[in-house]
Amino acid sequence: FPCVMDVSVRRPWGEKNATLTPLLRRAVAFALLHGRAAGYLGEDGAVFTAPPGVFSFFGPAVEVAGASEDELKALARDWSVLSAPGAFPAPLTVLAYLSAAEGWQARLADGTTVLWGRLDWTKEKIARLSEALNDAHAREPGVFTADLRFFEDGKVLLRPRGGVR
């Protein structure tokens, strides 16, 4: 079972029976591969499967197709910040890996798309994103696409998305 990290074996002296105690991996998010259930993202960045009912997740999923081992480790490290209630201006529905050049993309429940880029400056990006979107919504209501890929250069780019939510 890929969801088992280790198994301890205990057998009292002189007895024939042994007790096996599995130690499960710690899952941090539900993982998708090309839009289909792929299992879970572990706290070590590994994607693994588990029998039904072993883990139960409610909340955002992670699309891991194409992500490298290092990208998945960084995601597991930052997941608690990214998935925290109230972290984004609207609830996070899915975080998807695009490519090595583009990084990650967040989709929010209100229709906002966030081109996140690399997983660095996570707390700072979340804070600045909220400020920028609040300011933009005060001027023009609607749904926006936010681009944080150039955050290191001091840029948070916003553009209105066509159509309604």
mmCIF file of C-alpha atoms in Angstrom:
data_model
loop_
_atom_site.group_PDB
_atom_site.id
_atom_site.type_symbol
_atom_site.label_atom_id
_atom_site.label_comp_id
_atom_site.label_asym_id
_atom_site.label_seq_id
_atom_site.Cartn_x
_atom_site.Cartn_y
_atom_site.Cartn_z
ATOM 1 C CA PHE A 1 0.000 0.000 0.000
ATOM 2 C CA PRO A 2 1.646 3.249 -1.098
ATOM 3 C CA CYS A 3 -0.111 5.120 1.717
ATOM 4 C CA VAL A 4 1.840 3.142 4.344
ATOM 5 C CA MET A 5 5.108 4.795 5.317
ATOM 6 C CA ASP A 6 6.347 2.157 7.760
ATOM 7 C CA VAL A 7 5.188 -0.897 9.682
ATOM 8 C CA SER A 8 6.223 -1.765 13.202
ATOM 9 C CA VAL A 9 6.169 -5.390 14.300
ATOM 10 C CA ARG A 10 5.680 -6.410 17.900
ATOM 11 C CA ARG A 11 5.708 -9.944 19.210
ATOM 12 C CA PRO A 12 5.762 -10.747 22.901
ATOM 13 C CA TRP A 13 8.480 -13.193 23.907
ATOM 14 C CA GLY A 14 7.369 -16.796 23.573
ATOM 15 C CA GLU A 15 4.184 -16.071 21.603
ATOM 16 C CA LYS A 16 3.495 -17.131 18.035
ATOM 17 C CA ASN A 17 1.287 -14.175 17.121
ATOM 18 C CA ALA A 18 2.714 -10.811 16.154
ATOM 19 C CA THR A 19 1.060 -7.409 15.971
ATOM 20 C CA LEU A 20 1.693 -5.319 12.870
ATOM 21 C CA THR A 21 1.033 -1.590 13.217
ATOM 22 C CA PRO A 22 1.110 0.437 10.000
ATOM 23 C CA LEU A 23 2.223 4.064 10.090
ATOM 24 C CA LEU A 24 0.407 6.020 7.391
ATOM 25 C CA ARG A 25 1.924 8.789 5.324
ATOM 26 C CA ARG A 26 0.585 12.221 6.152
ATOM 27 C CA ALA A 27 -1.510 13.550 3.269
ATOM 28 C CA VAL A 28 -1.840 17.310 2.876
ATOM 29 C CA ALA A 29 -4.011 17.613 -0.252
ATOM 30 C CA PHE A 30 -6.129 15.727 -2.730
ATOM 31 C CA ALA A 31 -4.105 15.282 -5.955
ATOM 32 C CA LEU A 32 -5.334 15.332 -9.538
ATOM 33 C CA LEU A 33 -3.502 14.137 -12.640
ATOM 34 C CA HIS A 34 -4.889 15.637 -15.867
ATOM 35 C CA GLY A 35 -8.137 16.419 -14.049
ATOM 36 C CA ARG A 36 -8.654 12.923 -12.643
ATOM 37 C CA ALA A 37 -8.175 11.689 -9.103
ATOM 38 C CA ALA A 38 -4.553 10.603 -8.636
ATOM 39 C CA GLY A 39 -4.434 10.137 -4.878
ATOM 40 C CA TYR A 40 -2.909 12.470 -2.339
ATOM 41 C CA LEU A 41 0.008 14.844 -1.975
ATOM 42 C CA GLY A 42 2.108 13.809 1.003
ATOM 43 C CA GLU A 43 3.904 16.173 3.339
ATOM 44 C CA ASP A 44 7.156 15.028 1.704
ATOM 45 C CA GLY A 45 5.941 16.070 -1.763
ATOM 46 C CA ALA A 46 5.261 12.532 -2.996
ATOM 47 C CA VAL A 47 1.963 11.712 -4.688
ATOM 48 C CA PHE A 48 0.529 8.398 -3.515
ATOM 49 C CA THR A 49 -2.671 6.396 -3.628
ATOM 50 C CA ALA A 50 -4.732 4.998 -0.777
ATOM 51 C CA PRO A 51 -7.742 2.720 -0.491
ATOM 52 C CA PRO A 52 -11.116 4.492 -0.259
ATOM 53 C CA GLY A 53 -11.879 5.818 3.202
ATOM 54 C CA VAL A 54 -8.296 6.063 4.456
ATOM 55 C CA PHE A 55 -8.142 9.828 3.958
ATOM 56 C CA SER A 56 -10.933 12.354 3.748
ATOM 57 C CA PHE A 57 -10.343 15.805 2.298
ATOM 58 C CA PHE A 58 -12.641 18.740 1.782
ATOM 59 C CA GLY A 59 -11.282 21.778 0.065
ATOM 60 C CA PRO A 60 -8.916 22.650 -2.739
ATOM 61 C CA ALA A 61 -7.213 20.070 -4.895
ATOM 62 C CA VAL A 62 -3.804 20.121 -6.538
ATOM 63 C CA GLU A 63 -3.257 19.359 -10.232
ATOM 64 C CA VAL A 64 0.232 17.813 -10.266
ATOM 65 C CA ALA A 65 0.682 16.845 -13.939
ATOM 66 C CA GLY A 66 4.174 17.841 -15.090
ATOM 67 C CA ALA A 67 5.407 19.060 -11.708
ATOM 68 C CA SER A 68 8.916 18.005 -10.755
ATOM 69 C CA GLU A 69 9.834 16.392 -7.460
ATOM 70 C CA ASP A 70 11.281 19.717 -6.256
ATOM 71 C CA GLU A 71 8.094 21.590 -7.218
ATOM 72 C CA LEU A 72 5.963 19.073 -5.317
ATOM 73 C CA LYS A 73 8.203 19.347 -2.242
ATOM 74 C CA ALA A 74 7.870 23.141 -2.337
ATOM 75 C CA LEU A 75 4.102 22.816 -2.711
ATOM 76 C CA ALA A 76 3.853 20.452 0.264
ATOM 77 C CA ARG A 77 5.936 22.906 2.299
ATOM 78 C CA ASP A 78 3.696 25.892 1.430
ATOM 79 C CA TRP A 79 0.342 24.097 1.244
ATOM 80 C CA SER A 80 -0.795 25.001 4.753
ATOM 81 C CA VAL A 81 -0.367 28.706 3.921
ATOM 82 C CA LEU A 82 -1.973 28.449 0.466
ATOM 83 C CA SER A 83 -4.965 26.403 1.622
ATOM 84 C CA ALA A 84 -5.641 28.215 4.907
ATOM 85 C CA PRO A 85 -9.202 29.539 5.206
ATOM 86 C CA GLY A 86 -9.233 33.219 4.247
ATOM 87 C CA ALA A 87 -5.761 33.141 2.694
ATOM 88 C CA PHE A 88 -7.100 34.250 -0.691
ATOM 89 C CA PRO A 89 -9.782 36.893 -1.322
ATOM 90 C CA ALA A 90 -12.084 34.003 -2.369
ATOM 91 C CA PRO A 91 -11.739 30.287 -1.537
ATOM 92 C CA LEU A 92 -9.071 28.413 -3.476
ATOM 93 C CA THR A 93 -10.634 25.660 -5.599
ATOM 94 C CA VAL A 94 -7.583 24.210 -7.351
ATOM 95 C CA LEU A 95 -3.876 24.916 -7.674
ATOM 96 C CA ALA A 96 -2.511 23.602 -10.974
ATOM 97 C CA TYR A 97 1.033 23.222 -12.243
ATOM 98 C CA LEU A 98 1.414 24.739 -15.715
ATOM 99 C CA SER A 99 5.089 24.389 -16.663
ATOM 100 C CA ALA A 100 8.604 25.111 -15.439
ATOM 101 C CA ALA A 101 8.476 28.549 -17.084
ATOM 102 C CA GLU A 102 4.930 29.453 -15.949
ATOM 103 C CA GLY A 103 4.886 27.791 -12.526
ATOM 104 C CA TRP A 104 1.567 27.363 -10.727
ATOM 105 C CA GLN A 105 -1.912 28.753 -11.354
ATOM 106 C CA ALA A 106 -4.596 29.199 -8.682
ATOM 107 C CA ARG A 107 -8.292 29.214 -9.472
ATOM 108 C CA LEU A 108 -10.571 30.830 -6.920
ATOM 109 C CA ALA A 109 -14.265 30.183 -6.267
ATOM 110 C CA ASP A 110 -15.297 33.639 -7.515
ATOM 111 C CA GLY A 111 -13.755 32.998 -10.961
ATOM 112 C CA THR A 112 -10.476 34.801 -10.289
ATOM 113 C CA THR A 113 -7.427 33.212 -11.885
ATOM 114 C CA VAL A 114 -4.032 33.814 -10.292
ATOM 115 C CA LEU A 115 -0.877 33.140 -12.291
ATOM 116 C CA TRP A 116 1.235 32.338 -9.240
ATOM 117 C CA GLY A 117 4.574 31.476 -10.816
ATOM 118 C CA ARG A 118 7.167 29.782 -8.628
ATOM 119 C CA LEU A 119 6.382 28.842 -5.052
ATOM 120 C CA ASP A 120 8.362 31.512 -3.309
ATOM 121 C CA TRP A 121 7.337 34.645 -1.407
ATOM 122 C CA THR A 122 4.086 32.815 -0.634
ATOM 123 C CA LYS A 123 2.916 34.819 2.389
ATOM 124 C CA GLU A 124 3.926 38.093 0.777
ATOM 125 C CA LYS A 125 2.166 37.217 -2.494
ATOM 126 C CA ILE A 126 -1.060 36.362 -0.669
ATOM 127 C CA ALA A 127 -1.024 39.632 1.273
ATOM 128 C CA ARG A 128 -0.268 41.759 -1.793
ATOM 129 C CA LEU A 129 -2.822 39.909 -3.941
ATOM 130 C CA SER A 130 -5.600 40.688 -1.469
ATOM 131 C CA GLU A 131 -4.623 44.370 -1.391
ATOM 132 C CA ALA A 132 -4.457 44.626 -5.185
ATOM 133 C CA LEU A 133 -7.773 42.840 -5.769
ATOM 134 C CA ASN A 134 -9.562 44.883 -3.094
ATOM 135 C CA ASP A 135 -8.296 48.061 -4.745
ATOM 136 C CA ALA A 136 -9.311 46.839 -8.224
ATOM 137 C CA HIS A 137 -12.797 45.803 -7.062
ATOM 138 C CA ALA A 138 -13.313 49.240 -5.516
ATOM 139 C CA ARG A 139 -12.771 50.787 -8.958
ATOM 140 C CA GLU A 140 -14.347 48.163 -11.184
ATOM 141 C CA PRO A 141 -16.415 45.200 -9.994
ATOM 142 C CA GLY A 142 -15.982 41.899 -11.785
ATOM 143 C CA VAL A 143 -13.626 39.002 -12.150
ATOM 144 C CA PHE A 144 -9.897 39.495 -12.665
ATOM 145 C CA THR A 145 -6.836 37.576 -13.707
ATOM 146 C CA ALA A 146 -3.901 38.361 -11.430
ATOM 147 C CA ASP A 147 -0.325 37.766 -12.526
ATOM 148 C CA LEU A 148 2.200 37.322 -9.704
ATOM 149 C CA ARG A 149 4.926 35.742 -11.822
ATOM 150 C CA PHE A 150 6.938 38.985 -11.688
ATOM 151 C CA PHE A 151 6.473 39.547 -7.965
ATOM 152 C CA GLU A 152 10.239 39.654 -7.344
ATOM 153 C CA ASP A 153 10.329 42.726 -9.600
ATOM 154 C CA GLY A 154 7.657 44.406 -7.469
ATOM 155 C CA LYS A 155 4.862 43.770 -9.968
ATOM 156 C CA VAL A 156 1.319 42.532 -9.402
ATOM 157 C CA LEU A 157 -0.503 42.706 -12.711
ATOM 158 C CA LEU A 158 -4.312 42.643 -12.886
ATOM 159 C CA ARG A 159 -6.604 42.511 -15.887
ATOM 160 C CA PRO A 160 -10.381 42.152 -15.993
ATOM 161 C CA ARG A 161 -11.676 38.901 -17.416
ATOM 162 C CA GLY A 162 -14.345 39.058 -20.084
ATOM 163 C CA GLY A 163 -17.861 37.882 -19.297
ATOM 164 C CA VAL A 164 -19.539 37.415 -15.960
ATOM 165 C CA ARG A 165 -18.843 34.998 -13.191
#
